[in-house]
Short mmCIF file of C-alpha atoms in Angstrom, two decimals:
data_model
loop_
_atom_site.label_atom_id
_atom_site.label_comp_id
_atom_site.label_asym_id
_atom_site.label_seq_id
_atom_site.Cartn_x
_atom_site.Cartn_y
_atom_site.Cartn_z
CA GLY R 1 -5.27 103.51 -105.12
CA LYS R 2 -2.87 104.61 -102.60
CA GLU R 3 -5.22 106.72 -100.25
CA ALA R 4 -4.25 104.48 -97.13
CA LYS R 5 -0.55 104.89 -97.61
CA ALA R 6 -0.80 108.58 -98.18
CA ASP R 7 -2.99 109.04 -95.13
CA SER R 8 -0.37 107.01 -93.13
CA ILE R 9 2.41 109.08 -94.39
CA PHE R 10 0.32 112.42 -93.64
CA ARG R 11 -0.32 111.13 -90.08
CA VAL R 12 3.38 110.48 -89.40
CA THR R 13 4.32 113.91 -90.61
CA GLU R 14 1.57 115.73 -88.68
CA LYS R 15 2.39 113.85 -85.44
CA SER R 16 6.11 114.96 -85.89
CA TYR R 17 5.11 118.46 -86.33
CA LEU R 18 2.76 118.55 -83.47
CA ASP R 19 5.21 116.91 -81.28
CA LEU R 20 7.94 119.56 -82.14
CA LYS R 21 5.20 122.34 -81.42
CA GLU R 22 4.55 120.97 -78.11
CA LEU R 23 8.17 121.67 -77.05
CA VAL R 24 7.51 125.35 -77.18
CA THR R 25 5.42 126.37 -74.13
CA ALA R 26 3.23 129.52 -73.82
CA ASP R 27 5.57 130.88 -70.94
CA MET R 28 8.77 130.82 -72.91
CA PRO R 29 10.33 134.13 -74.06
CA ARG R 30 9.47 134.79 -77.78
CA PRO R 31 12.28 136.58 -79.58
CA SER R 32 11.08 138.85 -82.40
CA VAL R 33 11.82 137.87 -85.83
CA ILE R 34 11.72 139.40 -89.34
CA SER R 35 12.37 137.57 -92.68
CA GLU R 36 13.57 138.01 -96.12
CA LYS R 37 15.18 141.21 -97.53
CA LYS R 38 14.45 143.90 -100.10
CA PHE R 39 14.00 142.92 -103.68
CA GLY R 40 13.91 145.96 -106.06
CA SER R 41 12.01 148.61 -104.30
CA SER R 42 9.99 146.40 -102.16
CA TRP R 43 10.42 144.09 -99.21
CA PHE R 44 8.04 141.16 -99.64
CA MET R 45 7.04 140.50 -96.10
CA PRO R 46 5.00 137.32 -95.19
CA SER R 47 1.47 138.40 -94.20
CA GLY R 48 0.11 137.46 -90.77
CA GLU R 49 -2.10 134.64 -91.83
CA SER R 50 0.46 132.99 -94.03
CA TYR R 51 2.07 129.54 -93.35
CA VAL R 52 5.38 131.37 -92.62
CA ALA R 53 3.77 133.53 -89.94
CA ASN R 54 2.06 130.31 -88.38
CA LEU R 55 5.41 128.47 -88.51
CA TYR R 56 7.14 131.32 -86.68
CA LYS R 57 4.45 131.12 -83.92
CA ASP R 58 4.67 127.36 -83.50
CA ALA R 59 8.44 127.65 -83.32
CA GLY R 60 8.08 130.16 -80.50
CA ALA R 61 8.99 133.57 -81.95
CA ASP R 62 7.10 136.82 -82.10
CA TYR R 63 6.84 137.67 -85.56
CA MET R 64 7.00 141.55 -86.09
CA PHE R 65 4.65 141.64 -88.92
CA LYS R 66 1.95 139.15 -87.66
CA ASP R 67 -0.67 141.97 -88.03
CA LEU R 68 -0.30 142.26 -91.84
CA PRO R 69 -3.67 141.11 -93.27
CA GLY R 70 -3.63 138.06 -95.81
CA ALA R 71 -2.15 134.76 -96.32
CA GLY R 72 0.54 135.75 -98.85
CA SER R 73 3.20 138.26 -98.95
CA THR R 74 2.94 142.12 -98.75
CA PRO R 75 5.21 144.41 -100.57
CA LEU R 76 6.44 147.09 -98.16
CA ALA R 77 8.82 149.85 -98.53
CA PHE R 78 12.27 149.47 -96.73
CA GLU R 79 11.40 152.49 -94.57
CA THR R 80 8.30 150.68 -93.23
CA VAL R 81 10.15 147.51 -92.48
CA PHE R 82 13.03 149.36 -91.00
CA ASP R 83 10.84 151.68 -88.67
CA LYS R 84 8.94 148.65 -87.28
CA ALA R 85 11.72 146.00 -87.19
CA ILE R 86 14.91 147.85 -86.38
CA HIS R 87 15.08 146.14 -82.98
CA ALA R 88 14.04 142.64 -84.08
CA ASP R 89 16.07 139.94 -82.16
CA ILE R 90 16.57 137.70 -85.22
CA TRP R 91 16.54 137.99 -89.16
CA LEU R 92 15.90 135.20 -91.41
CA VAL R 93 17.15 135.33 -95.00
CA LYS R 94 16.57 132.91 -97.78
CA TYR R 95 18.87 133.61 -100.92
CA ASN R 96 20.21 131.64 -103.90
CA GLN R 97 23.83 132.00 -104.81
CA SER R 98 26.95 129.89 -105.55
CA SER R 99 28.70 131.08 -102.26
CA GLU R 100 27.54 131.52 -98.74
CA MET R 101 26.16 134.82 -97.97
CA THR R 102 28.20 136.84 -95.41
CA TYR R 103 27.47 140.04 -93.46
CA ASN R 104 29.72 142.05 -95.92
CA ASP R 105 27.67 140.58 -98.86
CA LEU R 106 24.54 141.84 -97.28
CA ARG R 107 26.02 145.16 -96.40
CA SER R 108 27.27 145.56 -99.94
CA GLU R 109 23.77 144.64 -101.38
CA TYR R 110 22.24 147.42 -99.41
CA THR R 111 24.15 149.50 -96.81
CA PRO R 112 21.11 150.44 -94.54
CA TYR R 113 20.71 146.66 -93.62
CA GLU R 114 23.62 147.19 -91.24
CA ASN R 115 21.45 149.47 -88.95
CA PHE R 116 19.18 146.53 -87.96
CA ASP R 117 19.92 145.34 -84.42
CA ALA R 118 19.93 141.65 -85.78
CA PHE R 119 22.71 142.70 -88.13
CA LYS R 120 24.72 144.61 -85.42
CA LYS R 121 24.43 141.73 -82.97
CA LYS R 122 25.16 138.99 -85.57
CA ARG R 123 21.69 137.24 -85.22
CA ILE R 124 20.99 136.72 -88.94
CA TYR R 125 20.38 133.12 -90.01
CA THR R 126 20.30 132.34 -93.68
CA CYS R 127 19.05 129.47 -96.04
CA ASN R 128 20.86 128.99 -99.41
CA THR R 129 17.99 127.64 -101.48
CA GLY R 130 20.46 126.74 -104.17
CA ALA R 131 22.46 124.52 -101.87
CA VAL R 132 19.66 122.81 -99.67
CA PRO R 133 16.45 121.37 -100.84
CA TYR R 134 14.35 123.85 -99.01
CA TYR R 135 11.57 124.45 -101.46
CA GLU R 136 11.56 120.83 -102.49
CA GLU R 137 11.05 119.41 -99.15
CA PHE R 138 9.16 121.71 -96.80
CA PRO R 139 5.75 121.58 -98.70
CA ILE R 140 5.55 117.95 -97.82
CA HIS R 141 7.75 118.00 -94.55
CA PRO R 142 6.88 121.17 -92.74
CA GLU R 143 8.30 119.60 -89.49
CA TYR R 144 11.83 119.84 -91.00
CA LEU R 145 11.51 123.56 -91.18
CA LEU R 146 9.73 123.91 -87.93
CA LYS R 147 12.63 121.98 -86.23
CA ASP R 148 15.23 124.51 -87.87
CA LEU R 149 13.13 127.41 -86.68
CA ILE R 150 12.97 125.97 -83.06
CA TRP R 151 16.61 125.56 -83.21
CA ILE R 152 17.07 129.13 -84.11
CA PHE R 153 14.61 130.68 -81.54
CA HIS R 154 14.96 128.07 -78.71
CA PRO R 155 18.18 125.93 -79.25
CA GLU R 156 17.80 124.56 -75.78
CA LEU R 157 14.88 122.57 -76.81
CA VAL R 158 16.72 120.63 -79.63
CA PHE R 159 20.13 120.32 -78.04
CA GLY R 160 22.64 118.83 -80.59
CA TYR R 161 20.47 119.42 -83.52
CA SER R 162 22.26 120.11 -86.76
CA PRO R 163 19.94 122.43 -88.76
CA ARG R 164 18.81 121.08 -92.27
CA TYR R 165 18.21 124.48 -94.01
CA PHE R 166 19.36 127.54 -92.04
CA ARG R 167 22.82 128.53 -90.80
CA GLU R 168 24.17 131.38 -88.71
CA MET R 169 25.55 134.00 -91.22
CA PRO R 170 29.23 134.04 -91.13
#
């Protein structure tokens, strides 16, 4: 019996998302981006038709694995990711641990990570899903995540914004 209220909330969320998306114009440079990290022997990369790939596009990035078929994640060998994404401008990593992840932590976890340009140039942004309500909020508020991504890819569009989920890796 709350359909009208639900529709109203949806419309507000949709408008917020679309207003943010309009900030990004077709003529803007699009930094290349990769996400996640190796888990066991595979790197689960969001596929090209996934909501993640669409968020990256809407936020003004060139997602390095946009050509992967499907809407879920695709397990890839580290070497496959490295070969294609060594020169990615930005790397986004989600993790869950009690302390903030650092470059030393990432290097200790898997030394070859340090060979990515995003690692060398200190262009990694992290989201500690144990410290922020990422998974609890973004399914119903994708505009929150979109604004964080715009802040990462085009900070001049959201000047003064304090990100909700992602931080520059210290």
